[in-house]
PDB file of C-alpha atoms in Angstrom:
ATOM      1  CA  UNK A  30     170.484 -50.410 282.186  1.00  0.00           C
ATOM      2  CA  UNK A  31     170.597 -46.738 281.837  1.00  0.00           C
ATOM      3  CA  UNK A  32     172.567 -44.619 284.337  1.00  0.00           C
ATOM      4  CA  UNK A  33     169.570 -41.946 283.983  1.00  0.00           C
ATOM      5  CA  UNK A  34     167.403 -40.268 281.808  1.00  0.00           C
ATOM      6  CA  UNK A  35     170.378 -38.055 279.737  1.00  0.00           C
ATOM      7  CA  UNK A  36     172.574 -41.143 279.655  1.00  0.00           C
ATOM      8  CA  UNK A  37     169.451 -43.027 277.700  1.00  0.00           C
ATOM      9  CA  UNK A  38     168.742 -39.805 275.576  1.00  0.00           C
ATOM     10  CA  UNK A  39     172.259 -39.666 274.415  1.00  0.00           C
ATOM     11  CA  UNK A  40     171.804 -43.352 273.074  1.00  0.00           C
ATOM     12  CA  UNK A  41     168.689 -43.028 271.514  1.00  0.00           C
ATOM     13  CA  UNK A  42     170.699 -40.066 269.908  1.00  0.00           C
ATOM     14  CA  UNK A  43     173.101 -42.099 268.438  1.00  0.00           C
ATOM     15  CA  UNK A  44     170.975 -43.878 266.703  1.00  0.00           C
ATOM     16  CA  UNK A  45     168.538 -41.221 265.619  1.00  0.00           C
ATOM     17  CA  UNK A  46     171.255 -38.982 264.362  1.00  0.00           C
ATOM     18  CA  UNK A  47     171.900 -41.856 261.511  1.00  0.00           C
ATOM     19  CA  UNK A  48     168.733 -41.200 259.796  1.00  0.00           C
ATOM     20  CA  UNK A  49     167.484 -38.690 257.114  1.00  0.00           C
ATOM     21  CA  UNK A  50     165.062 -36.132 258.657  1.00  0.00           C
ATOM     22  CA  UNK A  51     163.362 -33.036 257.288  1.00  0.00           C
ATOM     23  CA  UNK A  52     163.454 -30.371 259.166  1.00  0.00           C
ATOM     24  CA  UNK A  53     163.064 -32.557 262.541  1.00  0.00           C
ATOM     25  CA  UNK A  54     160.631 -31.809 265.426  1.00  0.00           C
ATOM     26  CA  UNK A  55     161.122 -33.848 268.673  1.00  0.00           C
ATOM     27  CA  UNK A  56     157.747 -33.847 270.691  1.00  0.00           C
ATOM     28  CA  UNK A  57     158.195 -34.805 274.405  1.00  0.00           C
ATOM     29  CA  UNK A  58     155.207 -36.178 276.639  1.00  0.00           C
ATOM     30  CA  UNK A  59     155.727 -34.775 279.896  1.00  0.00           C
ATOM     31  CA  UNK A  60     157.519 -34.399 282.216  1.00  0.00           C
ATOM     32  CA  UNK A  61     159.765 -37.400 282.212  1.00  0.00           C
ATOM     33  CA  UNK A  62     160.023 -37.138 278.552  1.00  0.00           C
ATOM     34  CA  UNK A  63     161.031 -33.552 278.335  1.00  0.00           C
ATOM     35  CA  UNK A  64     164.177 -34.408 279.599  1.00  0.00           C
ATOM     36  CA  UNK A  65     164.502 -36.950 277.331  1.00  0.00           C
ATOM     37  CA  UNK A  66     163.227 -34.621 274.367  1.00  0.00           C
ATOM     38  CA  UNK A  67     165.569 -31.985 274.806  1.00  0.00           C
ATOM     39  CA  UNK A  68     168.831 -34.516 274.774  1.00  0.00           C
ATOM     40  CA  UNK A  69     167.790 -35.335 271.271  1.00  0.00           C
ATOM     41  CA  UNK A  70     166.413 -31.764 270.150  1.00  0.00           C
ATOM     42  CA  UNK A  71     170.267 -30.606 270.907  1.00  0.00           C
ATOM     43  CA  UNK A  72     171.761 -34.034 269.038  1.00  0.00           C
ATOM     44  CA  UNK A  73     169.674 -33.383 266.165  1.00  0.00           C
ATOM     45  CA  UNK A  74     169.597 -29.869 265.749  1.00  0.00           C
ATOM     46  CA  UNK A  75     165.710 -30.148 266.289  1.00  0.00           C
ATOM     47  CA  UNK A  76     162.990 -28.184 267.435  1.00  0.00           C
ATOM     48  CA  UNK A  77     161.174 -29.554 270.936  1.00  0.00           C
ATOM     49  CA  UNK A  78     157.993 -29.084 271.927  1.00  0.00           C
ATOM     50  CA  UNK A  79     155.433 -31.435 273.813  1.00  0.00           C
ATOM     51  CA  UNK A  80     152.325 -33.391 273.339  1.00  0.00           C
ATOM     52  CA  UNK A  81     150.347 -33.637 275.702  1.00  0.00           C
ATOM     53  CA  UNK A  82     148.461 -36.833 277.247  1.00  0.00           C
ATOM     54  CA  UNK A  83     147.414 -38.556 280.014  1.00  0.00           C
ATOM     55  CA  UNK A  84     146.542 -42.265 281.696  1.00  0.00           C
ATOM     56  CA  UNK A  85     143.140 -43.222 282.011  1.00  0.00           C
ATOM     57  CA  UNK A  86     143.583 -44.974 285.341  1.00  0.00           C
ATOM     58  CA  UNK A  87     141.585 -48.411 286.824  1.00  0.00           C
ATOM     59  CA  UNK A  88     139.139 -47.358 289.669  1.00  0.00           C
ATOM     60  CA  UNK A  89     141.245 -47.863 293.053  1.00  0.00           C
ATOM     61  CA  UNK A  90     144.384 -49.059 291.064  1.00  0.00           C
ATOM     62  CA  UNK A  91     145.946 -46.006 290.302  1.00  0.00           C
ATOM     63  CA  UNK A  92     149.001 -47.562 288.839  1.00  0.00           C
ATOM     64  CA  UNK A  93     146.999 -49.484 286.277  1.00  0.00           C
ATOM     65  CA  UNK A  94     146.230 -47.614 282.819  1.00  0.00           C
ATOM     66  CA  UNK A  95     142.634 -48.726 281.255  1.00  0.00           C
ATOM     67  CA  UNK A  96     143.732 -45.936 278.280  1.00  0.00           C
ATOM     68  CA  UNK A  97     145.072 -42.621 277.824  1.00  0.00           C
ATOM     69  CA  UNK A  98     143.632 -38.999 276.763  1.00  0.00           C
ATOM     70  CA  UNK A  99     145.302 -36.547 274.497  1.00  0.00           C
ATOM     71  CA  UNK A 100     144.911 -33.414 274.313  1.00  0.00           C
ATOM     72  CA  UNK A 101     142.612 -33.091 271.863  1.00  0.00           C
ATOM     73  CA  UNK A 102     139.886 -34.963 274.153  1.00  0.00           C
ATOM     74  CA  UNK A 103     140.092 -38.470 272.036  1.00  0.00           C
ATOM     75  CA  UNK A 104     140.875 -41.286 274.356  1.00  0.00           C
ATOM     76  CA  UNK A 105     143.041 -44.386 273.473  1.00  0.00           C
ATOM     77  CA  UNK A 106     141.385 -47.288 275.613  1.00  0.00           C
ATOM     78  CA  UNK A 107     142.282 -50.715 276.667  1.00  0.00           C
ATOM     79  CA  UNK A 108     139.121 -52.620 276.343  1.00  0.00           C
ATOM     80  CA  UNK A 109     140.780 -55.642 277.742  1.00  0.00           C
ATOM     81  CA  UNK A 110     142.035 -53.739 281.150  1.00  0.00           C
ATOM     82  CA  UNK A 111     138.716 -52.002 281.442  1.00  0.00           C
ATOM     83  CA  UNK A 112     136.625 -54.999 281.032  1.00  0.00           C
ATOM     84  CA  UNK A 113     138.980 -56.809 283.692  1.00  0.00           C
ATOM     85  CA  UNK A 114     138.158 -54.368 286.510  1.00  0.00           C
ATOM     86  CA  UNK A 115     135.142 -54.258 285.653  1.00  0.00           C
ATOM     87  CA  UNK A 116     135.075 -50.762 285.312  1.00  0.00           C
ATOM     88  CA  UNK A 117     131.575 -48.693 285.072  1.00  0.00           C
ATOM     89  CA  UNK A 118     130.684 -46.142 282.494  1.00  0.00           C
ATOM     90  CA  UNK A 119     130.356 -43.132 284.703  1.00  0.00           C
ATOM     91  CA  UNK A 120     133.789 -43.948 286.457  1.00  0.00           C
ATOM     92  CA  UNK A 121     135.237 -43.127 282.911  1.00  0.00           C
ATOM     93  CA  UNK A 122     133.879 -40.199 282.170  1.00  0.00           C
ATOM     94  CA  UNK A 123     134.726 -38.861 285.340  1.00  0.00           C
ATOM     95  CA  UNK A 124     138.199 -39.943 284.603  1.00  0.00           C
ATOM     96  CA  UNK A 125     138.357 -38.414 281.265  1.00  0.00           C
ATOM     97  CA  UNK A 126     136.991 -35.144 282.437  1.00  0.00           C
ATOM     98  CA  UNK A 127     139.544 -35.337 285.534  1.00  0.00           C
ATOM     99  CA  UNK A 128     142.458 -35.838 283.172  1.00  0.00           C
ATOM    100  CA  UNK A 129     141.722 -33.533 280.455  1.00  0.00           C
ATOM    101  CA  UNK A 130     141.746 -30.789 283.850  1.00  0.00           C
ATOM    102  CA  UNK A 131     145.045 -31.810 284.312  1.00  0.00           C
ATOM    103  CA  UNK A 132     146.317 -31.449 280.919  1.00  0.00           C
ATOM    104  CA  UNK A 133     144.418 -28.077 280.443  1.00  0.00           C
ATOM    105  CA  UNK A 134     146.580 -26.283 283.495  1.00  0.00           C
ATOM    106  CA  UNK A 135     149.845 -27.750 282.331  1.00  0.00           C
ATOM    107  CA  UNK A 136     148.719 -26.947 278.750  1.00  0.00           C
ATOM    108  CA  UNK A 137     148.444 -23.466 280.156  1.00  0.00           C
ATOM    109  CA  UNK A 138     151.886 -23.878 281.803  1.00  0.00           C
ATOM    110  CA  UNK A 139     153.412 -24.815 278.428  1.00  0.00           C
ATOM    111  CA  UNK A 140     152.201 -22.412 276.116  1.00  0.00           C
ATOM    112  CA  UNK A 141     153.166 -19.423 278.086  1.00  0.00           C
ATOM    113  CA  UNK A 142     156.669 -20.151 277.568  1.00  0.00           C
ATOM    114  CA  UNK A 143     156.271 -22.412 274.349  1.00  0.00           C
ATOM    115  CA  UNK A 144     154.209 -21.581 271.624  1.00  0.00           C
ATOM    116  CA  UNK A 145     152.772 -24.894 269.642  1.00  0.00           C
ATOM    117  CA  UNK A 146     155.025 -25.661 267.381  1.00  0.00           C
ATOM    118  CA  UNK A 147     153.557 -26.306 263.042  1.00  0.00           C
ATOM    119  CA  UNK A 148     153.427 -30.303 262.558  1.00  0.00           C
ATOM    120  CA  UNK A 149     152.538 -30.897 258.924  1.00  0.00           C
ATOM    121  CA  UNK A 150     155.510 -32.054 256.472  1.00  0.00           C
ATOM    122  CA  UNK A 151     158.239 -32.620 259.536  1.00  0.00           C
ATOM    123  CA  UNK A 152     159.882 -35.310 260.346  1.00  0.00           C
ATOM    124  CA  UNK A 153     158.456 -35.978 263.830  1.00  0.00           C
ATOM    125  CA  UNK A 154     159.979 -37.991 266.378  1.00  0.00           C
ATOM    126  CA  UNK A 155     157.721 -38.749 269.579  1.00  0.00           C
ATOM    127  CA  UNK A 156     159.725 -39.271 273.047  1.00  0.00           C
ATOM    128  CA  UNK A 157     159.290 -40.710 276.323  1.00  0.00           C
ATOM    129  CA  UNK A 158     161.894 -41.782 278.970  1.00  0.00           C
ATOM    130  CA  UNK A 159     159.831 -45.525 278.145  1.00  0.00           C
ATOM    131  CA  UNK A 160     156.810 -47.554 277.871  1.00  0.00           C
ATOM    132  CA  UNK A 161     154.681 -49.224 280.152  1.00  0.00           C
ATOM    133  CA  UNK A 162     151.202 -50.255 279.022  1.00  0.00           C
ATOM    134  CA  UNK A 163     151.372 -48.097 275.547  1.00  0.00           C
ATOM    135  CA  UNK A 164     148.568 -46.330 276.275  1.00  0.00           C
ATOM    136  CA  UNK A 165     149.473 -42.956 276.809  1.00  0.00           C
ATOM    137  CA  UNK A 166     152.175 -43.001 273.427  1.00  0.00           C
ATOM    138  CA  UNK A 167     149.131 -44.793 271.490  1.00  0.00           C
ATOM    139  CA  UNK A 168     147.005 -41.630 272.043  1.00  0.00           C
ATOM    140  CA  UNK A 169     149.767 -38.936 271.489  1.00  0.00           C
ATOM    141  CA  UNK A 170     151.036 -40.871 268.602  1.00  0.00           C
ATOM    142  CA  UNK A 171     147.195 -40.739 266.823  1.00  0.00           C
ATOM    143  CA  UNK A 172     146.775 -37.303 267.408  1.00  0.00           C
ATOM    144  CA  UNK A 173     150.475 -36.497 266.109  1.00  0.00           C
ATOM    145  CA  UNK A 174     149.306 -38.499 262.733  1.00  0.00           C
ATOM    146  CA  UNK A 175     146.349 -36.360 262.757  1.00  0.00           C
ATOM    147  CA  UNK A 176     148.060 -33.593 261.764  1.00  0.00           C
ATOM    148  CA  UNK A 177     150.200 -34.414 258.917  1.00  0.00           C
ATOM    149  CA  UNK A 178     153.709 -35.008 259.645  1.00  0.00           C
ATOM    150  CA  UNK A 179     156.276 -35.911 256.623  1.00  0.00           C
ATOM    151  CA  UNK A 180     156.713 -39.044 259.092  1.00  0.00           C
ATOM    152  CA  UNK A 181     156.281 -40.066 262.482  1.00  0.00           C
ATOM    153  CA  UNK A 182     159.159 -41.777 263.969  1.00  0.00           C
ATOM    154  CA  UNK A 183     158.150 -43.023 268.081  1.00  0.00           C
ATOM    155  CA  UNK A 184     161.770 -43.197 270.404  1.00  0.00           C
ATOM    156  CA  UNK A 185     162.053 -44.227 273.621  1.00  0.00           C
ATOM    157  CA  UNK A 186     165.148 -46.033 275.744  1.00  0.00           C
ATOM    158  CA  UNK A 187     162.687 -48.901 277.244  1.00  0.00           C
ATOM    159  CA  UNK A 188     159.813 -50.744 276.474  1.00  0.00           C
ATOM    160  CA  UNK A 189     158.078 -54.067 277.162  1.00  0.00           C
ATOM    161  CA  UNK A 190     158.759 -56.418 273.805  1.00  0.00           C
ATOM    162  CA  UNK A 191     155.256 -57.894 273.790  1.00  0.00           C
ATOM    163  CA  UNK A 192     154.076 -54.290 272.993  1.00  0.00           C
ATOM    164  CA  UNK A 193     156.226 -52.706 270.173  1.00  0.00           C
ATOM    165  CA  UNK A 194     154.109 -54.612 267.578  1.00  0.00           C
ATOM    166  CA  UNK A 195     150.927 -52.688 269.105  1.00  0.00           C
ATOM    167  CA  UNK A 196     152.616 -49.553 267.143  1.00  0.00           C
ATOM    168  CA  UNK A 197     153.081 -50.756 263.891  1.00  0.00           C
ATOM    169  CA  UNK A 198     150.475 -49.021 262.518  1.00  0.00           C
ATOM    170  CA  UNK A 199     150.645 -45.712 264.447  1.00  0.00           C
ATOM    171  CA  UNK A 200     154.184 -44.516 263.283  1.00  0.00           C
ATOM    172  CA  UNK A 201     156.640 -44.645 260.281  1.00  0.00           C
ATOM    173  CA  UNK A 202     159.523 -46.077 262.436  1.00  0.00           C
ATOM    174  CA  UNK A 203     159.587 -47.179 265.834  1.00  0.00           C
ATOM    175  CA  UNK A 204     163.382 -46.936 267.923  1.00  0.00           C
ATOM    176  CA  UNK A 205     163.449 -48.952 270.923  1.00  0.00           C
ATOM    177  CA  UNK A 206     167.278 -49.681 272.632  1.00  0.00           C
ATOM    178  CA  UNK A 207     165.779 -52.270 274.874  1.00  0.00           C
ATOM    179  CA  UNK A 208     162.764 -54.285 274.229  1.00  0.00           C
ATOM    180  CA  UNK A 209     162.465 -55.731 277.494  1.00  0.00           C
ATOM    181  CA  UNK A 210     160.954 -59.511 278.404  1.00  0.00           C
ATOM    182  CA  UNK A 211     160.574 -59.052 282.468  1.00  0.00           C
ATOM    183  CA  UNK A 212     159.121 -55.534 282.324  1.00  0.00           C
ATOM    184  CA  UNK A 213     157.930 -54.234 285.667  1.00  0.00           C
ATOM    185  CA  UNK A 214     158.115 -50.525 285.108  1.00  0.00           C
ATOM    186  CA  UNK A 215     159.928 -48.438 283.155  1.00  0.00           C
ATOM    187  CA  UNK A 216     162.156 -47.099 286.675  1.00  0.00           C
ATOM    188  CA  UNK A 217     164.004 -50.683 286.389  1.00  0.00           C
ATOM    189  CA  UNK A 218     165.641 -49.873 283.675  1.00  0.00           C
ATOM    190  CA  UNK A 219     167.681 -46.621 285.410  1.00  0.00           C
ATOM    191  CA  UNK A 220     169.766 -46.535 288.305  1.00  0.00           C
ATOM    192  CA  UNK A 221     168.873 -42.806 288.915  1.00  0.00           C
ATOM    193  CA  UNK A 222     165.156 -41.924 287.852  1.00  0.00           C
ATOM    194  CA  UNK A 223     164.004 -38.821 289.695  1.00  0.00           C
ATOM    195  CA  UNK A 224     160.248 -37.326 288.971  1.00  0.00           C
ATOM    196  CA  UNK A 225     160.443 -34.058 287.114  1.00  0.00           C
ATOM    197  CA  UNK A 226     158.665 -31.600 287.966  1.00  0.00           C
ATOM    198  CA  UNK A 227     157.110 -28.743 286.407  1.00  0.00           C
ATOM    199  CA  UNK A 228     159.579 -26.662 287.228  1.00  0.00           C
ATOM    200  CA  UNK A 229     162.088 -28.477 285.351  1.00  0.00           C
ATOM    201  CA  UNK A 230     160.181 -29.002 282.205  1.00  0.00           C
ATOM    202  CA  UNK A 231     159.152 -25.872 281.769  1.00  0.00           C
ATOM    203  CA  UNK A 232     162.767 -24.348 282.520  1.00  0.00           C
ATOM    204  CA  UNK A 233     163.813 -26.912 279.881  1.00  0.00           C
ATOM    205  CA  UNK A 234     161.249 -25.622 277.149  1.00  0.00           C
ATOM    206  CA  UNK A 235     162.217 -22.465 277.690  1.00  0.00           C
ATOM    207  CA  UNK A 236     165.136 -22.698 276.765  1.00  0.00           C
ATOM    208  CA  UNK A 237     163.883 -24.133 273.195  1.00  0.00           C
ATOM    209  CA  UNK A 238     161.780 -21.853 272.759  1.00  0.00           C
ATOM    210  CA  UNK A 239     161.396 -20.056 269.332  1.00  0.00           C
ATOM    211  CA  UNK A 240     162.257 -16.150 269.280  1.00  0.00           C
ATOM    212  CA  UNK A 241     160.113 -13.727 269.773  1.00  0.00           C
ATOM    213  CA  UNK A 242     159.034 -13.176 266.565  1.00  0.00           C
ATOM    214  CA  UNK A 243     158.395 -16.494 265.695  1.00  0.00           C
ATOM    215  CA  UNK A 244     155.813 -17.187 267.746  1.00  0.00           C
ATOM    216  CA  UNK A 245     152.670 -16.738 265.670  1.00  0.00           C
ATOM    217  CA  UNK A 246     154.024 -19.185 263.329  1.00  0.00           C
ATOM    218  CA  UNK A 247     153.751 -22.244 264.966  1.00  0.00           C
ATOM    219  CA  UNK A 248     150.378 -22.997 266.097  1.00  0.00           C
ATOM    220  CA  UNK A 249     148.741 -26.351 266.118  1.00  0.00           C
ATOM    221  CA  UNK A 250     145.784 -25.039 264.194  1.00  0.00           C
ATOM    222  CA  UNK A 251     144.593 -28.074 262.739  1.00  0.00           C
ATOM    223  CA  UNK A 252     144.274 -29.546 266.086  1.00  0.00           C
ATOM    224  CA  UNK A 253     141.292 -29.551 268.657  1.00  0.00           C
ATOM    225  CA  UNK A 254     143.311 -28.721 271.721  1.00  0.00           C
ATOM    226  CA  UNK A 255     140.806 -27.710 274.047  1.00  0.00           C
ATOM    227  CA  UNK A 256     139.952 -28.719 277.415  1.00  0.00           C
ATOM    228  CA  UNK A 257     137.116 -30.976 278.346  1.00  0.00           C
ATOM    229  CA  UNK A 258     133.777 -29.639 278.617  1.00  0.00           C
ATOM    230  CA  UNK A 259     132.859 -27.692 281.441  1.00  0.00           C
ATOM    231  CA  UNK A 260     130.140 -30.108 283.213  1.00  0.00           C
ATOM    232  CA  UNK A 261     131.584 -32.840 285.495  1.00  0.00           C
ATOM    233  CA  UNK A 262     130.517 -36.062 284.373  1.00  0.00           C
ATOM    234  CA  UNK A 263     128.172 -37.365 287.060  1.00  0.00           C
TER     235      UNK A 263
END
């Protein structure tokens, strides 16, 4: 059990801070995992930026991920949680197009106090205050590889155990300080776990932010980042 989301960050530090990284970049998914990120971008004398994705949710189960969306517009999906709702084409693309709207504004949010930061040849590390499904870490994680990192190294305080082998293949080295059996959410596992708002991660990323005259130096540019099309699916 975690006392909150610094308290875990601080432990995941700990362990972290015993490996060899090259010039380390800690990517956050927000919000939750902003907080997170910027415990271990101050333990490891990193850079933090985000990545940023999004649950595909089930039609009328909002709770339930069928996949995630990244950024760059490529979807992550779980065929098995789709097929079990039963879930119709058009519903999904609908989805997709309403998620990638969300990511675009915070996107916007972001980079107006937080210039990408370069990928290729850094030692990565990908945060989150947990997993649930996998999902949403399964697409960031495939568009981080996309772009070349020396390695890609997924952390997080919580997950559930039947879902750490899913990422195997996705990452270099996956750090997990509880691998949990009777997973219900990844709230459980804190005593205090407050939503973050935007507020609060962008005040955080501002405050990692590169000077001034570093900012044309750190652009994703081998990454699609663009919002969905412009037509509404349906």
């Amino acid at each position: 059990m975690f006392r909150d989301r610094e308290d875990a960050a601080r432990r995941l530090a700990a362990h972290l801070s015993r490996l060899k990284l090259d010039d380390p970049l800690v990517l956050a998914i927000p919000r939750g995992g902003v907080v997170t990120g910027a415990v271990l971008a101050d333990a490891l004398n990193a850079e933090l930026d985000v990545v940023l994705a999004r649950k595909l949710r089930a039609p009328y189960q909002p709770e339930m991920a069928i996949g995630a969306i990244a950024e760059n517009g490529e979807a992550y999906m779980n065929r098995e949680a789709a097929e079990s709702v039963g879930m119709p084409e058009e519903y999904l693309e609908q989805e997709k197009y309403y998620q990638m709207g969300v990511i675009s504004r915070r996107k916007q949010l972001v980079r107006r106090v937080r210039p990408a930061a370069a990928i290729r040849g850094r030692s990565v590390i990908l945060t989150d205050d947990g997993i649930a499904t996998g999902a949403t870490m399964k697409a960031a994680a495939e568009m981080v590889r996309r772009q070349g990192p020396r390695e890609l190294i997924i952390a997080v305080p919580v997950a559930p155990a039947d879902t750490l082998s899913e990422f195997d293949e996705l990452c270099d080295k996956l750090v997990c300080l509880t691998a949990a059996r009777n997973f219900w959410s990844v709230g459980q596992f804190y005593d205090d776990f407050p939503a973050v708002d935007d507020d609060e991660m962008l005040a955080i990323l501002r405050r990692f932010a590169p000077p001034a005259g570093e900012l044309e130096a750190g652009e994703h540019s081998d990454c699609d980042c663009e919002a969905a099309p412009t037509r509404a699916a349906g």
